[in-house]
PDB file of C-alpha atoms in Angstrom:
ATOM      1  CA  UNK A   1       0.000   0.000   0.000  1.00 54.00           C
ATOM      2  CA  UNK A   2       1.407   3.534  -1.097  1.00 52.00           C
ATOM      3  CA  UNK A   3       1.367   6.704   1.259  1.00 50.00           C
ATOM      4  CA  UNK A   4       0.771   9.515  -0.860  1.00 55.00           C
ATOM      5  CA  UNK A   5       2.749  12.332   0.039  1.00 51.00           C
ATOM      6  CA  UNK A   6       2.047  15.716  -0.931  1.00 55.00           C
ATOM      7  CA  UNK A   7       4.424  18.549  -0.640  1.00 49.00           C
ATOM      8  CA  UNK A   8       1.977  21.597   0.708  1.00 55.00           C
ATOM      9  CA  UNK A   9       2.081  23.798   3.517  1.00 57.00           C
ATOM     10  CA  UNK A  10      -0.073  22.009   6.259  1.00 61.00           C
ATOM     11  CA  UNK A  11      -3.029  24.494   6.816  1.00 66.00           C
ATOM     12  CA  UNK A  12      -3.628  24.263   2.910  1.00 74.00           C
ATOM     13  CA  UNK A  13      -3.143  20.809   2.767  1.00 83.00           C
ATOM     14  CA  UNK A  14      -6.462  20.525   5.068  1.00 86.00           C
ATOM     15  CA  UNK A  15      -7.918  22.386   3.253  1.00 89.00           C
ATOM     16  CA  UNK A  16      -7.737  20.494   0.050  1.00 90.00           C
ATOM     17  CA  UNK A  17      -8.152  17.197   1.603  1.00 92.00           C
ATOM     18  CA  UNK A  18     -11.278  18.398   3.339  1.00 92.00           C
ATOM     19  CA  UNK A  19     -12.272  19.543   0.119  1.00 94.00           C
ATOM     20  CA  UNK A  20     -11.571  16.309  -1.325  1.00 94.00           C
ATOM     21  CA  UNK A  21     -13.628  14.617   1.636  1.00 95.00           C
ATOM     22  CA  UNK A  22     -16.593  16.646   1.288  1.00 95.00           C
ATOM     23  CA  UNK A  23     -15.639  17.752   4.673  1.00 94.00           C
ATOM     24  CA  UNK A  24     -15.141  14.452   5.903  1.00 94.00           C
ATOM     25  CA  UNK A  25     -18.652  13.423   5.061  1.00 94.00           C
ATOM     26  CA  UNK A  26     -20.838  10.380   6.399  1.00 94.00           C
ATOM     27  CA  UNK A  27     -21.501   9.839   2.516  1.00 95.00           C
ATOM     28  CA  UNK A  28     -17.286   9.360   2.168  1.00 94.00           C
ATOM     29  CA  UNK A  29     -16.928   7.554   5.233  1.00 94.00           C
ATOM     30  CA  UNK A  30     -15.227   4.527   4.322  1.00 87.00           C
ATOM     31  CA  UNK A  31     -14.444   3.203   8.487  1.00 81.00           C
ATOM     32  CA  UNK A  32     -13.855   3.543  11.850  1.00 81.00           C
ATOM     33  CA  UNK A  33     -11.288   2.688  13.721  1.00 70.00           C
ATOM     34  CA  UNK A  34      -9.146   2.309  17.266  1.00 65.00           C
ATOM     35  CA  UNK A  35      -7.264   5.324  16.501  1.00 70.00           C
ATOM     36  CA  UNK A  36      -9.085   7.123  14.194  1.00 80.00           C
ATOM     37  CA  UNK A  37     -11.502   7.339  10.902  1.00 88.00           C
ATOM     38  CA  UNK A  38     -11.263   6.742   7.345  1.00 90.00           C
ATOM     39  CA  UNK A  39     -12.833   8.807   4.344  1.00 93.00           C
ATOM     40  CA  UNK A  40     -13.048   8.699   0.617  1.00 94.00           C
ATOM     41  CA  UNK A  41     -11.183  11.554  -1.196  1.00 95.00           C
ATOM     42  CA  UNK A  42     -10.432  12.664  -4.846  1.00 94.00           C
ATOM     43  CA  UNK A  43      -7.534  15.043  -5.053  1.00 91.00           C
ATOM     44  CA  UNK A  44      -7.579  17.624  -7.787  1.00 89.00           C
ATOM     45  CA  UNK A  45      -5.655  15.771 -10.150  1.00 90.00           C
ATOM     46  CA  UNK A  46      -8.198  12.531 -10.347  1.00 91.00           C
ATOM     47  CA  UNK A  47      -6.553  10.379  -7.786  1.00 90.00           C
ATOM     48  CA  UNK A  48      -8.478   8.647  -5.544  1.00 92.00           C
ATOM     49  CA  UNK A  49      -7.053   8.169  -1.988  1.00 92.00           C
ATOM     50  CA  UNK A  50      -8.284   7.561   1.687  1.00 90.00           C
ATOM     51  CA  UNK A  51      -7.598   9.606   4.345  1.00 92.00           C
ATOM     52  CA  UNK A  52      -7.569   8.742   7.845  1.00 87.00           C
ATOM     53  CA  UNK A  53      -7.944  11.428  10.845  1.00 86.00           C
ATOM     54  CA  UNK A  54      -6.214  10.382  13.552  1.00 78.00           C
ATOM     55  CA  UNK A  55      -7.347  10.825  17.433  1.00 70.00           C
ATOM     56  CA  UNK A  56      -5.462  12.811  19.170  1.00 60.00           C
ATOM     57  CA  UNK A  57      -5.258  13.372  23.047  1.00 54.00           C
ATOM     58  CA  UNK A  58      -7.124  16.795  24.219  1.00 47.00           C
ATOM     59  CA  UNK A  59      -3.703  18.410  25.610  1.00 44.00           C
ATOM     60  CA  UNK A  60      -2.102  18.415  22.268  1.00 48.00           C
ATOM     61  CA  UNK A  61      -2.703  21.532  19.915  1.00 47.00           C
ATOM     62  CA  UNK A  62      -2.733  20.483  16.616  1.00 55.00           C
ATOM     63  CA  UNK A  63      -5.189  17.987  16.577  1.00 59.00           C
ATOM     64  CA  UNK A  64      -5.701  17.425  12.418  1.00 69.00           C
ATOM     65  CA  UNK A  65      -3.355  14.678  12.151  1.00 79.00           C
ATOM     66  CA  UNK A  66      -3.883  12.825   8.568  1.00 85.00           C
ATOM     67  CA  UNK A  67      -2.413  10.217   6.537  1.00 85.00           C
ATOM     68  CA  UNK A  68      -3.523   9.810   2.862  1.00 87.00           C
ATOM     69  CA  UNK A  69      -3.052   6.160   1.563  1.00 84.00           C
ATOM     70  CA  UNK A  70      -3.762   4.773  -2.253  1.00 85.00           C
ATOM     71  CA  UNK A  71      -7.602   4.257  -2.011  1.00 88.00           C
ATOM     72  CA  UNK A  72      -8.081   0.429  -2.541  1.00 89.00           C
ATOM     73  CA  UNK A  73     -11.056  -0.158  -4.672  1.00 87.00           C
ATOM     74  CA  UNK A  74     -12.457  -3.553  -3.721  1.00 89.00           C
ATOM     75  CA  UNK A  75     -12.942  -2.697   0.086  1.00 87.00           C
ATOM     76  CA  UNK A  76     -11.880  -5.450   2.847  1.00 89.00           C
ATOM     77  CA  UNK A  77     -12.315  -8.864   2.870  1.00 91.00           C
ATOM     78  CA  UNK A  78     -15.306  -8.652   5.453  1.00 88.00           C
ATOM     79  CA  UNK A  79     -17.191  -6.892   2.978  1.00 87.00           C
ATOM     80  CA  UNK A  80     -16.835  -9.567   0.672  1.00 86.00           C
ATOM     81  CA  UNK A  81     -17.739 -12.421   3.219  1.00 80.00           C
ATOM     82  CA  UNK A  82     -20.849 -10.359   4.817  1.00 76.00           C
ATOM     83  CA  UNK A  83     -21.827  -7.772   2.362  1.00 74.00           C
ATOM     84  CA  UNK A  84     -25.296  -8.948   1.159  1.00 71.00           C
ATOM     85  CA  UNK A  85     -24.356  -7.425  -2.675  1.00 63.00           C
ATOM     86  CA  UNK A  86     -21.203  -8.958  -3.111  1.00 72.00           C
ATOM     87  CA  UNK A  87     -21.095 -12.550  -5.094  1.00 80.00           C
ATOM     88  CA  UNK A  88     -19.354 -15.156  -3.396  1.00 81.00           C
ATOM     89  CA  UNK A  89     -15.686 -14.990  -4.009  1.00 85.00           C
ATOM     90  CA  UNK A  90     -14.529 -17.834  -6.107  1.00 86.00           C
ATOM     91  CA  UNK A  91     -12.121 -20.342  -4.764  1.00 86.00           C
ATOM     92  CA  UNK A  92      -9.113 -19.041  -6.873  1.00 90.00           C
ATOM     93  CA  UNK A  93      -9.894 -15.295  -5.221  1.00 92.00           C
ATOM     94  CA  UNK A  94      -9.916 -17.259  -1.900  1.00 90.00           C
ATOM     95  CA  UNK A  95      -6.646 -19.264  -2.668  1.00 91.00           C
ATOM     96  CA  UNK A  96      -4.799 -16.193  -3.624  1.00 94.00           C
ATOM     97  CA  UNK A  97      -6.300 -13.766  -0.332  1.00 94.00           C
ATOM     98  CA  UNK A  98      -5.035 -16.654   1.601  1.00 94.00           C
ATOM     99  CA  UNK A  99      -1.783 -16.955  -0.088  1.00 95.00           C
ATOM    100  CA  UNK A 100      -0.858 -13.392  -0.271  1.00 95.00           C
ATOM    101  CA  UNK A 101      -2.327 -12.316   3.569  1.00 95.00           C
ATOM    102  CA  UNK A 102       0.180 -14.891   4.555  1.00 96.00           C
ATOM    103  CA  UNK A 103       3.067 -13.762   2.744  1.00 96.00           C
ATOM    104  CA  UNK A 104       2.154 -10.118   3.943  1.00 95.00           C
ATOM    105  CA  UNK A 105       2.497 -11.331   7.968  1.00 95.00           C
ATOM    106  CA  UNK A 106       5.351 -13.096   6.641  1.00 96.00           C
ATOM    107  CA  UNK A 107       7.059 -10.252   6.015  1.00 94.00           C
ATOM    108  CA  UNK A 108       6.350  -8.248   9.022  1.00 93.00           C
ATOM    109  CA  UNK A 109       7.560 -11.155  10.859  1.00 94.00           C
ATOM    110  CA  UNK A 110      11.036 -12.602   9.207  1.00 93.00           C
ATOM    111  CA  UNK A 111      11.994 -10.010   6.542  1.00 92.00           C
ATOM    112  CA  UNK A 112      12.203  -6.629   8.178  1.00 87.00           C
ATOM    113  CA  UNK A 113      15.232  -5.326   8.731  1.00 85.00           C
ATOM    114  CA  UNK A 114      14.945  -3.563  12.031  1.00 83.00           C
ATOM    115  CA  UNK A 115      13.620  -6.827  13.281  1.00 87.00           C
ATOM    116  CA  UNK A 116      10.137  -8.727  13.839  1.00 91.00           C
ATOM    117  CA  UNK A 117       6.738  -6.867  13.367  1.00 91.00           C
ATOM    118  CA  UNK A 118       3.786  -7.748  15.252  1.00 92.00           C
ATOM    119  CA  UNK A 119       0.899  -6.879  13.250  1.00 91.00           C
ATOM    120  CA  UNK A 120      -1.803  -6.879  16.850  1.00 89.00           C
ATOM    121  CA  UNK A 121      -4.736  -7.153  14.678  1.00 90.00           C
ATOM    122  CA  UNK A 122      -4.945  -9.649  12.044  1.00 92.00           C
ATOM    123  CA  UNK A 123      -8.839 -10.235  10.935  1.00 92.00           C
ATOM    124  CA  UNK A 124     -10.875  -9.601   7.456  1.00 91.00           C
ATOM    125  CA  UNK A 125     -11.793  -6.033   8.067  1.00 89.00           C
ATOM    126  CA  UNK A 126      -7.983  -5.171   8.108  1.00 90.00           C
ATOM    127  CA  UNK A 127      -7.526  -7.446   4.964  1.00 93.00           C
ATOM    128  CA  UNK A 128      -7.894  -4.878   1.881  1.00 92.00           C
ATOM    129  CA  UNK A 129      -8.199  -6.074  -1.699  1.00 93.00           C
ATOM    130  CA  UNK A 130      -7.453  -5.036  -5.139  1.00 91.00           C
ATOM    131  CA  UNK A 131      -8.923  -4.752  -8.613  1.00 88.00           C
ATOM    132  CA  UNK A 132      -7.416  -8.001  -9.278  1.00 91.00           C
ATOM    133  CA  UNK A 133      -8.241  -9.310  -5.371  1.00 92.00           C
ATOM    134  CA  UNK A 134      -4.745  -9.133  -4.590  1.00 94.00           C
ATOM    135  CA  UNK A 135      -4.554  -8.793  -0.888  1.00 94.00           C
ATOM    136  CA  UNK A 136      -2.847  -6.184   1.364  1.00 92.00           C
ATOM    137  CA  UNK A 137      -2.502  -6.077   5.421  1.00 92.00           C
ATOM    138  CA  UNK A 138      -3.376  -2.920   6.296  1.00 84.00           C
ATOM    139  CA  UNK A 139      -4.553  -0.691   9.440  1.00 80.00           C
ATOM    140  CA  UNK A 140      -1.382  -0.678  11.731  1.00 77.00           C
ATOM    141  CA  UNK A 141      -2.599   1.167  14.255  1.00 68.00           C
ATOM    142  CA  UNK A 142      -2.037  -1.477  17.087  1.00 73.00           C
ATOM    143  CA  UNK A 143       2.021  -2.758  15.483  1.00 77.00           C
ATOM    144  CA  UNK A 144       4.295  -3.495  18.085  1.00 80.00           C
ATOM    145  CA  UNK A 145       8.499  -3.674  17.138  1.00 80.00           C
ATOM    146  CA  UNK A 146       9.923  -6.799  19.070  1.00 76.00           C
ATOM    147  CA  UNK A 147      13.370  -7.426  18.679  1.00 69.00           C
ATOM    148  CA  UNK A 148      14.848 -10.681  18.347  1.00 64.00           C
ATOM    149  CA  UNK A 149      15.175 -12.327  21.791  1.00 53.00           C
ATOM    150  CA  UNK A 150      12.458 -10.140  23.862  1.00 60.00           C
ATOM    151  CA  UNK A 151       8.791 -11.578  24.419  1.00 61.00           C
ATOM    152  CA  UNK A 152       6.861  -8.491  25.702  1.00 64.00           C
ATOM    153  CA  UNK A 153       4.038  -8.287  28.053  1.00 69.00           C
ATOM    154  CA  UNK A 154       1.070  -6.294  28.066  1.00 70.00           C
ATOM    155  CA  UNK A 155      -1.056  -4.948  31.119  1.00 65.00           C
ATOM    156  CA  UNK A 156      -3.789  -4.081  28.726  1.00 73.00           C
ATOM    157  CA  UNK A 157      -5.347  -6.399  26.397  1.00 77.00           C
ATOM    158  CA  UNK A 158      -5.974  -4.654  23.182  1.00 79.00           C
ATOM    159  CA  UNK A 159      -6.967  -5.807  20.191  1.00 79.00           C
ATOM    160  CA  UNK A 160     -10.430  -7.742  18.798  1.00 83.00           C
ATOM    161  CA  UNK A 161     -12.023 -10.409  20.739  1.00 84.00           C
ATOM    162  CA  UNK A 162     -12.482 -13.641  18.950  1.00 87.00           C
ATOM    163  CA  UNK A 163      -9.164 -13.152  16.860  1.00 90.00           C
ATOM    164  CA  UNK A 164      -6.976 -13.042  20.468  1.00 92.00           C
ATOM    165  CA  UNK A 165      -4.191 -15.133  21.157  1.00 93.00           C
ATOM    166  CA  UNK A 166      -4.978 -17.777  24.119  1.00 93.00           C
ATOM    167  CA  UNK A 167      -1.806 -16.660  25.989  1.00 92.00           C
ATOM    168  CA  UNK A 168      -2.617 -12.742  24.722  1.00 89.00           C
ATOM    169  CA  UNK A 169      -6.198 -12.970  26.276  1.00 89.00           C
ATOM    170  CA  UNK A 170      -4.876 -14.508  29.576  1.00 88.00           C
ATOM    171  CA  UNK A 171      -1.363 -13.444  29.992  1.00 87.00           C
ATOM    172  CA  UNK A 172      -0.646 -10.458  27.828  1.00 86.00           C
ATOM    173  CA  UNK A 173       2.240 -12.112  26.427  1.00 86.00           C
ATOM    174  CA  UNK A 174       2.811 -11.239  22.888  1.00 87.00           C
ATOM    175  CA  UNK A 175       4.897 -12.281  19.985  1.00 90.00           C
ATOM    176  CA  UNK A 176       4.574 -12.951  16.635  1.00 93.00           C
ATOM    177  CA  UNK A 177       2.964 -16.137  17.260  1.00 95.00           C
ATOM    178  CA  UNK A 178       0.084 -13.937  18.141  1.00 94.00           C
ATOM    179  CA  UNK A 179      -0.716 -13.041  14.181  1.00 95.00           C
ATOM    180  CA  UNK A 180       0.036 -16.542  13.784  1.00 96.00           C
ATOM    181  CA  UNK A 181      -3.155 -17.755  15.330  1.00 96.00           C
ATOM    182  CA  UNK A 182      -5.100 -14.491  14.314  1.00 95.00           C
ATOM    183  CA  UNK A 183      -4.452 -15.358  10.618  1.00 94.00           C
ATOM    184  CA  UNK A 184      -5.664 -19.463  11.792  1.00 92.00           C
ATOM    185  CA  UNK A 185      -9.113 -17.457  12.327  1.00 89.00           C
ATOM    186  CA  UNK A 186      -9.314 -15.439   9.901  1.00 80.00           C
ATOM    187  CA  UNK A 187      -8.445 -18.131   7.439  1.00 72.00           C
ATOM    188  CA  UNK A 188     -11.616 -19.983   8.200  1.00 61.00           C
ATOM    189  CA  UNK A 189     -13.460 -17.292   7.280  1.00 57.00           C
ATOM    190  CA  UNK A 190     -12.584 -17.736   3.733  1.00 55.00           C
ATOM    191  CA  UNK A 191     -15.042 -20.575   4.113  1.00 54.00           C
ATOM    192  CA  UNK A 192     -17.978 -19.043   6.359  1.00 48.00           C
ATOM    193  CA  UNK A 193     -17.263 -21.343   9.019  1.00 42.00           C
ATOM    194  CA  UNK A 194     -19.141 -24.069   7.352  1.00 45.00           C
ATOM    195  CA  UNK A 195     -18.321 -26.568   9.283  1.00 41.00           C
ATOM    196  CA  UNK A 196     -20.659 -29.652   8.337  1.00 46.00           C
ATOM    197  CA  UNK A 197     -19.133 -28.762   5.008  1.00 52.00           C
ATOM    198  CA  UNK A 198     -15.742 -26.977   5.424  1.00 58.00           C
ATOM    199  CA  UNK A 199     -16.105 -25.187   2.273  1.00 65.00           C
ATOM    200  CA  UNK A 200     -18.711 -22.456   1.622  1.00 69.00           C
ATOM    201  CA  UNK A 201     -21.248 -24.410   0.542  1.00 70.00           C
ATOM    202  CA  UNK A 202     -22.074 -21.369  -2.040  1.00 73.00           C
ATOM    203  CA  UNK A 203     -19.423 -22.948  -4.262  1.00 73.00           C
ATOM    204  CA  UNK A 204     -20.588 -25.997  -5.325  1.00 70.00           C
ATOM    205  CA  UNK A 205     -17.691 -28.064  -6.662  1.00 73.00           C
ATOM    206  CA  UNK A 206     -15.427 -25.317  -7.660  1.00 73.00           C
ATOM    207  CA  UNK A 207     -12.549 -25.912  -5.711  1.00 73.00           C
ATOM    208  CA  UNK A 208      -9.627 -27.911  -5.484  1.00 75.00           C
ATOM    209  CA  UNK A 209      -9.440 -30.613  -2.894  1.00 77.00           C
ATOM    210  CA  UNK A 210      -6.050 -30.442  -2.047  1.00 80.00           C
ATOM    211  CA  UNK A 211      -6.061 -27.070  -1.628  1.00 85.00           C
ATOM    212  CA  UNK A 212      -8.877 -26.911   0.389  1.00 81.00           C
ATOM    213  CA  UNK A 213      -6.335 -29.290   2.917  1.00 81.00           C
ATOM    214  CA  UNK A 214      -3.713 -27.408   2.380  1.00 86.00           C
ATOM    215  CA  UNK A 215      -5.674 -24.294   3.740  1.00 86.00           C
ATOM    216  CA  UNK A 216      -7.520 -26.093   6.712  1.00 84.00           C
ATOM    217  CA  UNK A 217      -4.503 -28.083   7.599  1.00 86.00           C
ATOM    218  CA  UNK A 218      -2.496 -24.784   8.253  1.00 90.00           C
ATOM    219  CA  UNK A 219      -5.404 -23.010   9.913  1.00 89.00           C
ATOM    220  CA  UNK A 220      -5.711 -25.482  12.420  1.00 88.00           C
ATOM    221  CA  UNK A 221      -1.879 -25.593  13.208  1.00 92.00           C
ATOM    222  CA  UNK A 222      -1.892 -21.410  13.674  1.00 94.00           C
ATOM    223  CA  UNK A 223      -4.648 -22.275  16.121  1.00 93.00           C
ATOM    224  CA  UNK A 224      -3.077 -23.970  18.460  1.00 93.00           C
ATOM    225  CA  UNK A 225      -3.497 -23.364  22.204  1.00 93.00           C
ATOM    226  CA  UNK A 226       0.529 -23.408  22.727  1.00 94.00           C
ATOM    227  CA  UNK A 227       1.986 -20.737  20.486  1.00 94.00           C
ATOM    228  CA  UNK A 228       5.200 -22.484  20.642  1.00 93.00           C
ATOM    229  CA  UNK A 229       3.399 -25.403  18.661  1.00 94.00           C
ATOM    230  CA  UNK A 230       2.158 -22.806  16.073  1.00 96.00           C
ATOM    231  CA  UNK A 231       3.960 -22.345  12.340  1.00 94.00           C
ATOM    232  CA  UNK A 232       6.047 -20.097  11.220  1.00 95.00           C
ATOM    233  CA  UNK A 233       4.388 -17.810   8.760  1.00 96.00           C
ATOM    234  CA  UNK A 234       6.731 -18.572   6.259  1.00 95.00           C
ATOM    235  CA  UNK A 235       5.841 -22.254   6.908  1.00 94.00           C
ATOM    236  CA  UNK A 236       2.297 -21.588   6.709  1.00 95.00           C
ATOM    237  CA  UNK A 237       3.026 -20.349   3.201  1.00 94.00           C
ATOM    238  CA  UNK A 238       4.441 -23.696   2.127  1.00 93.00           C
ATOM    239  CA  UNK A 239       1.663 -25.369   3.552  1.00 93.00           C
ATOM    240  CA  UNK A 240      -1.012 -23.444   1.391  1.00 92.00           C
ATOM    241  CA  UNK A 241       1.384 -23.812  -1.492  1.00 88.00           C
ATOM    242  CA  UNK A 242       0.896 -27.798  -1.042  1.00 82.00           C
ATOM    243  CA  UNK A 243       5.127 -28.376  -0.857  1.00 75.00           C
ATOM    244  CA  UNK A 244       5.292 -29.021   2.491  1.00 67.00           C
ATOM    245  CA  UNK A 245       3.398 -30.861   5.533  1.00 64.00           C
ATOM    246  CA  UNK A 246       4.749 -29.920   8.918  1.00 62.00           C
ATOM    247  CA  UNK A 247       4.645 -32.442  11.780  1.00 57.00           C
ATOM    248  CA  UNK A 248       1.554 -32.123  13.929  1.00 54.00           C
ATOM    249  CA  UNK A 249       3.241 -34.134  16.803  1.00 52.00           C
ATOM    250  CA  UNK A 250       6.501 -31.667  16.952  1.00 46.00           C
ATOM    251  CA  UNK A 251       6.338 -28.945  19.968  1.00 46.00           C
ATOM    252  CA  UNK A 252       9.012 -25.804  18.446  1.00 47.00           C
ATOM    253  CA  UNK A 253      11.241 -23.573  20.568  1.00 40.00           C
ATOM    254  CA  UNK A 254       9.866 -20.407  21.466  1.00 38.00           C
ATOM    255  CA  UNK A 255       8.887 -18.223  19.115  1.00 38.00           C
ATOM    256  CA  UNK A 256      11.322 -16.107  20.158  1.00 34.00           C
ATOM    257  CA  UNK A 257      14.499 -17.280  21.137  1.00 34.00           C
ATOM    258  CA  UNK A 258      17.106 -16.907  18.189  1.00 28.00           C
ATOM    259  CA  UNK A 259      17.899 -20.037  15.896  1.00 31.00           C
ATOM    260  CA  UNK A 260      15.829 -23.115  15.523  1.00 32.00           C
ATOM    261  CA  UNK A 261      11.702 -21.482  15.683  1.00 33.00           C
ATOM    262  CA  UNK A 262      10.468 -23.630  13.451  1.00 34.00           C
ATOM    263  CA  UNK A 263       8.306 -26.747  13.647  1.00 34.00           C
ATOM    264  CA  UNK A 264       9.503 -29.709  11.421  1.00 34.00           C
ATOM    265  CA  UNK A 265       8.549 -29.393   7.924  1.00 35.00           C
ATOM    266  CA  UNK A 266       8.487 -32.502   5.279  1.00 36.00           C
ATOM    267  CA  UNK A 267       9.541 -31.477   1.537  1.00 36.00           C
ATOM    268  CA  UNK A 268       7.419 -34.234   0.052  1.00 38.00           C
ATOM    269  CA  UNK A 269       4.246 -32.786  -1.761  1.00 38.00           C
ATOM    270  CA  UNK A 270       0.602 -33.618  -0.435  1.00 36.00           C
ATOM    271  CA  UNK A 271       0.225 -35.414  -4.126  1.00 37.00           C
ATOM    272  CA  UNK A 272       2.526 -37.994  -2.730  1.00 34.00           C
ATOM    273  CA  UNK A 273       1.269 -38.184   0.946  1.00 34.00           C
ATOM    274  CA  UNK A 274      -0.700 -41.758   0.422  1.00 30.00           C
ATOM    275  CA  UNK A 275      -2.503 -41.423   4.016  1.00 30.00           C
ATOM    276  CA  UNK A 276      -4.083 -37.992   2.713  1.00 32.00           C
ATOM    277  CA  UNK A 277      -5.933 -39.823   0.415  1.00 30.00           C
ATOM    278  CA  UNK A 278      -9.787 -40.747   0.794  1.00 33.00           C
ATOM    279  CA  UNK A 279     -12.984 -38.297   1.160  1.00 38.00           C
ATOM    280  CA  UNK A 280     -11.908 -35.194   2.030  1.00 37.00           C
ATOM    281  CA  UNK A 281     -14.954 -34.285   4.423  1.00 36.00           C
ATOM    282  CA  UNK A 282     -13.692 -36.702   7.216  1.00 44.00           C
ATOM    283  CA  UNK A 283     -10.020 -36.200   6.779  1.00 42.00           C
ATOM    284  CA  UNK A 284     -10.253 -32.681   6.707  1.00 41.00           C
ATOM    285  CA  UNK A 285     -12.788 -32.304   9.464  1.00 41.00           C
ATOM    286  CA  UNK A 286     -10.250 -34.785  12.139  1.00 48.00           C
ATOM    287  CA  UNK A 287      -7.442 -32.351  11.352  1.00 45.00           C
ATOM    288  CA  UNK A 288      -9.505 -29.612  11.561  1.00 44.00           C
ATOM    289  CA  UNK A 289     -11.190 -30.598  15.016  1.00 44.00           C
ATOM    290  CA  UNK A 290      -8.493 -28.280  16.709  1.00 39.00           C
ATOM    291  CA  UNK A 291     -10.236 -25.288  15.753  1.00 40.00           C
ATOM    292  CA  UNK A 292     -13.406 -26.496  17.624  1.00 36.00           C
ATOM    293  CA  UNK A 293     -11.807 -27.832  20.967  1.00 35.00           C
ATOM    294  CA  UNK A 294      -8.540 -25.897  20.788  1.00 36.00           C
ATOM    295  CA  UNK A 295      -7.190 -28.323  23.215  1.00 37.00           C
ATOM    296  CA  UNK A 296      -3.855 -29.166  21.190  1.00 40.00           C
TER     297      UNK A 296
END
């Protein structure tokens, strides 16, 4: 996601992005948020953007604090799940969200320079997509920095109930193993938590088996009760791309101790995995049983 920057003095950039709001309208309001609101805006040029006010504490003078992002035209991934216009998304769009979601988390986690990112608040509204339903993580209001080595703990639980960490919720540990499970929800949702089924039934038989294991076998691995038992997110991505099967009986380190984090991971393809074979409704829904008892 781009921030657009625009080289104006400040009082007349308000102006022309309140302008571009409609004066922060209802009619442009796109969403609401922790630490502030988002509105629809069209700059003078044509561009579209959104532009989020954020909340400021009383004591502090200049309270019009904005950030204008690239407006992304296909909303979040909520309003394709609930939004009573939308069509169902079709299991390629699904297979990609998943795909790319992970790889964004992924990132935060294992590729940034200055160390791990925790994302705080992985769930579909905060999943934006594309033209072309590629997806992006957005809304970082919550991000914590943890260096490599510290587990940090909270006094204050923030963050959105039902997409919580076990030992979050309880504890207020956190670590990246935190997104981990957050994503494990979230992934379900893909599939409206159709559970008798395990695939929205709204799709008939357009899907692909395996990848419909791939996906439910790495969901209920990020939704384990021990986060030292949950994936990497960089394994999670070679689960859903169906090149590697990680060990459900292997406990890893800590998520954050330096070295070794990993659970163990099998190279062989799921083609080639003979006891993955049979009607995928009941192996599926055995693997998946973690999600319902969360007991692993």
């Amino acid at each position: 996601m781009k921030i657009i920057l625009l080289e104006k003095k400040r009082k007349k950039l308000y102006a022309e992005l309140e302008l571009a709001t409609g004066g922060f309208s209802e009619a442009n309001f796109l969403a609401e948020g922790g630490f502030g609101s988002v509105h629809r805006g069209v700059l003078p040029d044509g561009q579209v953007v959104a532009v989020k006010q954020h909340k400021l504490a009383s004591s502090q003078e200049d309270k019009r604090r904005l950030l204008v992002y690239e407006y992304i035209c296909n909303g979040s991934l909520d309003s394709h799940l609930y939004g009573r216009q939308r069509e169902p998304l079709e299991w390629a769009a699904r297979q990609k969200i998943a795909i790319g979601a992970a790889r964004g988390l992924r990132n935060l986690h294992e590729e940034c320079r200055l160390g791990c990112i925790i994302h705080h608040d992985m769930r579909p509204n905060n999943i934006l997509i594309t033209h072309d339903f590629e997806p992006l993580v957005g809304d970082f209001g919550l991000t914590r920095w943890q260096p490599d080595g510290d587990t940090s703990m909270e006094t204050r639980v923030i963050g959105t109930f039902g997409y919580l960490a076990p030992e979050y919720a309880h504890s207020g540990q956190i670590t990246e193993k935190a997104d981990v499970y957050s994503f494990g929800v979230a992934r379900p949702l893909l599939e409206e938590y159709a559970i008798e089924e395990l695939i929205d039934p709204r799709l008939g038989n357009q899907y692909l088996e395996n990848e419909v294991y791939c996906m439910l076998h790495a969901a209920s691995l990020c939704i384990r009760r021990d986060p030292h038992s949950r994936p990497r997110m960089s394994q999670v991505l070679h689960i859903l791309d169906g090149d590697m099967v990680m060990d459900t009986s292997y406990i890893s380190t800590p998520s954050y101790d330096v070295g070794n984090r990993s659970g163990r991971l099998w190279s062989e393809p799921l083609q080639r995995q003979h006891h993955y074979r049979g009607p995928l409704l009941e192996e599926s829904l055995e693997s998946f049983s973690g999600k319902l008892s969360l007991d692993k």
